[in-house]
Amino acid sequence: MLKKLILENWKSFRYAEPPIDPLTVLIGTNASGKLKAIKALEFLRL
């Protein structure tokens, strides 16, 4: 199970460490980086 995600110099993230729990929901305004965080997880899946 993924316990920690650190986004550093990924797309528009300079540094981000979003909390990861068994149930994680991404919410936010438009253009706040939700899709970019999901794309990072998809990249790790490859």
Coordinates of C-alpha atoms in Angstrom, one line a residue:
M1 CA 0.0 0.0 0.0
L2 CA 1.2 3.5 -0.8
K3 CA 2.0 5.3 2.4
K4 CA 3.6 8.5 1.3
L5 CA 3.7 10.6 -1.9
I6 CA 6.1 13.4 -2.4
L7 CA 5.7 15.5 -5.5
E8 CA 8.9 17.5 -6.2
N9 CA 9.4 19.4 -9.4
W10 CA 6.4 17.5 -11.0
K11 CA 4.5 19.6 -13.5
S12 CA 3.5 22.7 -11.6
F13 CA 4.3 21.3 -8.1
R14 CA 7.5 22.7 -6.6
Y15 CA 7.1 20.6 -3.5
A16 CA 4.0 18.9 -2.2
E17 CA 3.4 16.1 0.3
P18 CA -0.3 15.3 0.2
P19 CA -1.6 13.1 3.0
I20 CA -2.3 9.5 1.9
D21 CA -4.9 7.5 3.9
P22 CA -6.9 4.3 3.0
L23 CA -9.6 6.7 1.7
T24 CA -8.2 9.8 0.1
V25 CA -10.5 12.3 -1.7
L26 CA -9.1 15.1 -3.7
I27 CA -11.2 18.3 -3.7
G28 CA -10.3 21.8 -4.6
T29 CA -10.9 24.7 -7.0
N30 CA -10.3 24.6 -10.7
A31 CA -6.6 24.4 -11.6
S32 CA -5.5 23.6 -8.1
G33 CA -3.5 20.5 -9.1
K34 CA -6.0 17.6 -8.5
L35 CA -5.5 16.0 -12.0
K36 CA -1.7 16.5 -11.8
A37 CA -1.6 14.6 -8.5
I38 CA -3.6 11.8 -10.2
K39 CA -1.2 11.8 -13.2
A40 CA 1.7 11.3 -10.8
L41 CA 0.1 8.2 -9.4
E42 CA -0.6 6.9 -12.9
F43 CA 3.1 7.6 -13.7
L44 CA 4.2 5.4 -10.7
R45 CA 1.9 2.6 -11.9
L46 CA 3.9 2.2 -15.2

